[in-house]
């Protein structure tokens, strides 16, 4: 009965490859997010989707492309991986996004540790 | 300017003692919310507690409480009777009502280590 799940948990790949990370939530939430956590543990929002519509698109290289086939899924595709992409990527979801109440809480997946060699 | 400041990069605390993790914030929005998350070494981010700017009382959840001092713009997390399992990174985050996307703004975190 995992609430927010991500696959894979670990991803080791060579520079220049293309990879995807999948995220699914079974909480019935409307909004999903991708975060990047760097080696110093700093969390940075990358994207957010509300009901399959992109609402947050921070300054992220266009090698990163999110895709939301339905509101329970938000995948992250990364083209031409670079060493600097090595990080932990978190998916999160919340009940409502834009226009939501202040108490809207984000629930996180377990993270995907991406290592680019 | 940083909107969320966690001044303690790391802390060591003896088991069973109370712990206070500092968080100060900067906003001109009268309506905002403050969140604390825990990230154990296993990596997952766990929501702990929420405080709204208009809440009259300090939030509490089990052993967690929030020492909310609005005039000082601080929202410190207090963990009572610390346990070894409390060892983790702790993040403070804020949401401002004026941000139509309701993004969370994150602090840099505090690494808490509980000593037996």
XYZ file of C-alpha atoms in Angstrom:
233
model
C 0.000 0.000 0.000
C 2.866 2.366 -0.877
C 1.610 5.929 -1.215
C 4.224 7.424 -3.556
C 6.505 5.003 -5.325
C 9.466 5.572 -7.606
C 11.420 3.251 -9.829
C 14.231 2.582 -9.955
C 15.647 3.259 -6.494
C 19.194 3.307 -7.819
C 20.338 4.200 -11.315
C 23.952 4.061 -12.422
C 24.676 5.061 -15.981
C 27.284 6.500 -18.303
C 27.519 10.098 -19.424
C 25.569 10.771 -22.565
C 22.927 8.117 -21.950
C 19.190 8.772 -21.744
C 17.271 7.493 -18.726
C 13.827 7.692 -17.179
C 12.545 7.637 -13.627
C 8.946 6.664 -12.974
C 6.678 7.873 -10.225
C 3.230 6.739 -9.206
C 0.976 7.827 -6.363
C -2.100 6.011 -5.109
C -3.279 8.788 -2.785
C -5.750 10.290 -5.228
C -3.747 13.517 -5.236
C -4.089 16.096 -7.982
C -0.568 17.462 -7.967
C 2.814 15.833 -8.410
C 6.334 17.202 -8.184
C 9.926 16.419 -9.052
C 12.704 17.577 -6.774
C 16.472 17.266 -7.049
C 18.515 16.844 -3.888
C 22.204 17.526 -4.351
C 25.146 16.122 -2.430
C 24.784 18.859 0.195
C 21.186 17.761 0.758
C 19.720 20.934 -0.704
C 16.265 20.362 -2.188
C 15.312 22.123 -5.391
C 11.929 21.969 -7.091
C 12.173 21.065 -10.740
C 8.631 20.568 -11.996
C 5.089 20.363 -10.788
C 1.980 19.049 -12.521
C -1.596 19.668 -11.451
C -4.120 17.370 -13.098
C -1.626 16.627 -15.859
C -0.967 20.329 -16.490
C 2.525 21.726 -15.958
C 2.339 24.482 -13.320
C 5.921 24.789 -12.115
C 8.877 24.609 -14.449
C 11.956 25.901 -12.724
C 15.203 26.713 -14.464
C 16.157 23.208 -15.429
C 18.127 22.175 -18.519
C 15.793 21.156 -21.298
C 17.454 17.739 -21.242
C 14.988 17.092 -18.416
C 11.449 16.448 -19.594
C 8.584 15.476 -17.325
C 5.631 13.532 -18.632
C 2.330 12.999 -16.897
C 0.178 10.394 -18.666
C -2.472 10.706 -15.953
C -2.721 12.412 -12.607
C -1.409 9.358 -10.751
C 1.838 9.230 -12.715
C 4.667 11.653 -13.320
C 7.748 10.407 -15.080
C 11.053 12.178 -15.563
C 13.104 11.620 -18.674
C 16.669 12.842 -18.848
C 18.566 13.054 -22.117
C 22.319 13.167 -22.595
C 23.144 12.652 -18.948
C 25.981 14.697 -17.471
C 28.141 14.197 -14.387
C 26.351 17.099 -12.676
C 23.037 15.287 -12.938
C 24.184 12.888 -10.226
C 21.813 13.451 -7.332
C 18.810 12.006 -5.565
C 15.565 12.725 -7.375
C 12.372 12.814 -5.365
C 8.856 12.578 -6.591
C 6.143 14.008 -4.337
C 2.415 14.489 -4.477
C -0.172 16.633 -2.744
C -3.916 16.811 -2.763
C -4.139 20.176 -4.488
C -1.672 22.436 -6.220
C -2.357 25.893 -7.557
C -5.119 27.544 -5.578
C -4.856 25.007 -2.785
C -5.101 25.557 0.916
C -1.984 26.538 2.846
C -2.050 23.211 4.657
C -1.608 21.215 1.457
C 1.069 18.727 2.451
C 3.493 17.122 0.057
C 4.178 13.424 0.462
C 7.415 12.102 -0.925
C 8.500 8.970 -2.669
C 11.591 7.070 -1.505
C 13.898 8.837 -3.960
C 16.006 7.652 -6.873
C 19.745 7.922 -6.493
C 21.173 8.691 -9.911
C 24.900 8.263 -10.446
C 26.410 9.356 -13.729
C 29.867 7.968 -14.467
C 18.195 36.837 0.713
C 17.459 33.406 2.076
C 13.822 32.925 2.874
C 14.354 29.946 5.160
C 17.404 29.775 7.399
C 18.426 26.809 9.447
C 21.479 27.985 11.320
C 22.539 24.635 12.781
C 24.158 22.479 10.119
C 24.661 19.725 12.689
C 23.751 18.877 16.263
C 24.655 16.188 18.750
C 22.176 15.505 21.530
C 22.130 12.932 24.296
C 19.341 10.381 24.099
C 16.231 11.294 26.124
C 17.060 14.988 26.115
C 14.799 17.495 24.396
C 16.022 18.952 21.113
C 15.288 22.310 19.517
C 16.013 22.735 15.830
C 16.045 26.337 14.691
C 14.249 27.749 11.689
C 13.835 31.407 10.822
C 11.974 32.650 7.816
C 11.599 35.807 5.830
C 8.346 36.827 4.211
C 6.184 39.898 3.808
C 3.126 37.769 3.079
C 0.742 37.794 6.070
C -0.513 34.337 5.116
C 1.970 31.502 5.050
C 2.494 27.980 6.253
C 5.516 26.333 7.791
C 6.404 22.658 7.504
C 8.996 20.361 9.019
C 10.220 17.192 7.359
C 12.543 14.453 8.561
C 14.964 12.622 6.298
C 16.544 9.579 7.973
C 19.655 7.951 6.557
C 17.435 5.636 4.534
C 16.633 8.688 2.418
C 12.874 9.142 2.456
C 11.326 12.509 3.324
C 8.759 12.265 6.095
C 6.298 15.049 6.904
C 6.293 15.845 10.627
C 4.305 18.937 11.467
C 2.610 22.051 10.061
C 2.024 25.536 11.449
C -0.136 28.160 9.769
C 0.605 31.841 10.207
C -2.859 32.494 11.593
C -2.933 29.510 13.913
C -3.501 30.681 17.456
C -1.756 27.769 19.075
C 1.572 26.109 18.484
C 1.259 22.884 16.520
C 1.941 19.577 18.242
C 2.187 16.021 16.905
C 3.181 13.435 19.464
C 6.746 14.178 20.552
C 7.038 16.988 18.001
C 5.969 20.515 18.702
C 6.547 23.773 16.953
C 7.704 26.817 18.893
C 6.157 29.463 16.651
C 7.240 33.017 17.383
C 5.631 35.111 14.710
C 7.175 38.448 15.661
C 10.624 36.901 15.543
C 9.761 34.964 12.371
C 10.926 31.741 13.882
C 9.392 28.274 13.784
C 11.625 26.015 15.802
C 10.951 22.297 15.967
C 11.063 20.791 19.439
C 11.488 17.056 19.877
C 10.806 15.879 23.393
C 12.538 12.865 24.941
C 14.784 12.215 21.959
C 15.336 8.690 20.724
C 18.092 7.099 18.667
C 15.648 6.875 15.783
C 15.391 10.654 15.718
C 18.851 10.831 14.165
C 18.221 12.314 10.739
C 18.299 15.458 8.608
C 15.493 17.861 9.428
C 14.188 20.381 6.934
C 12.069 23.440 7.515
C 9.974 24.713 4.602
C 7.561 27.572 3.972
C 4.688 28.217 1.623
C 3.472 31.756 0.918
C -0.120 32.470 -0.062
C 1.019 35.093 -2.593
C 2.784 32.389 -4.567
C -0.003 31.207 -6.849
C 1.796 27.924 -7.361
C 2.091 27.380 -3.623
C 5.661 26.171 -3.884
C 7.539 25.070 -0.827
C 10.690 27.059 -0.064
C 13.212 24.855 1.700
C 15.901 25.421 4.259
C 19.311 23.791 3.993
C 18.552 21.314 6.762
C 20.012 20.365 10.121
C 21.688 17.037 10.704
C 20.695 15.725 14.126
C 22.614 12.894 15.752
C 21.287 11.364 18.948
C 23.986 9.867 21.147
C 23.220 6.799 23.297
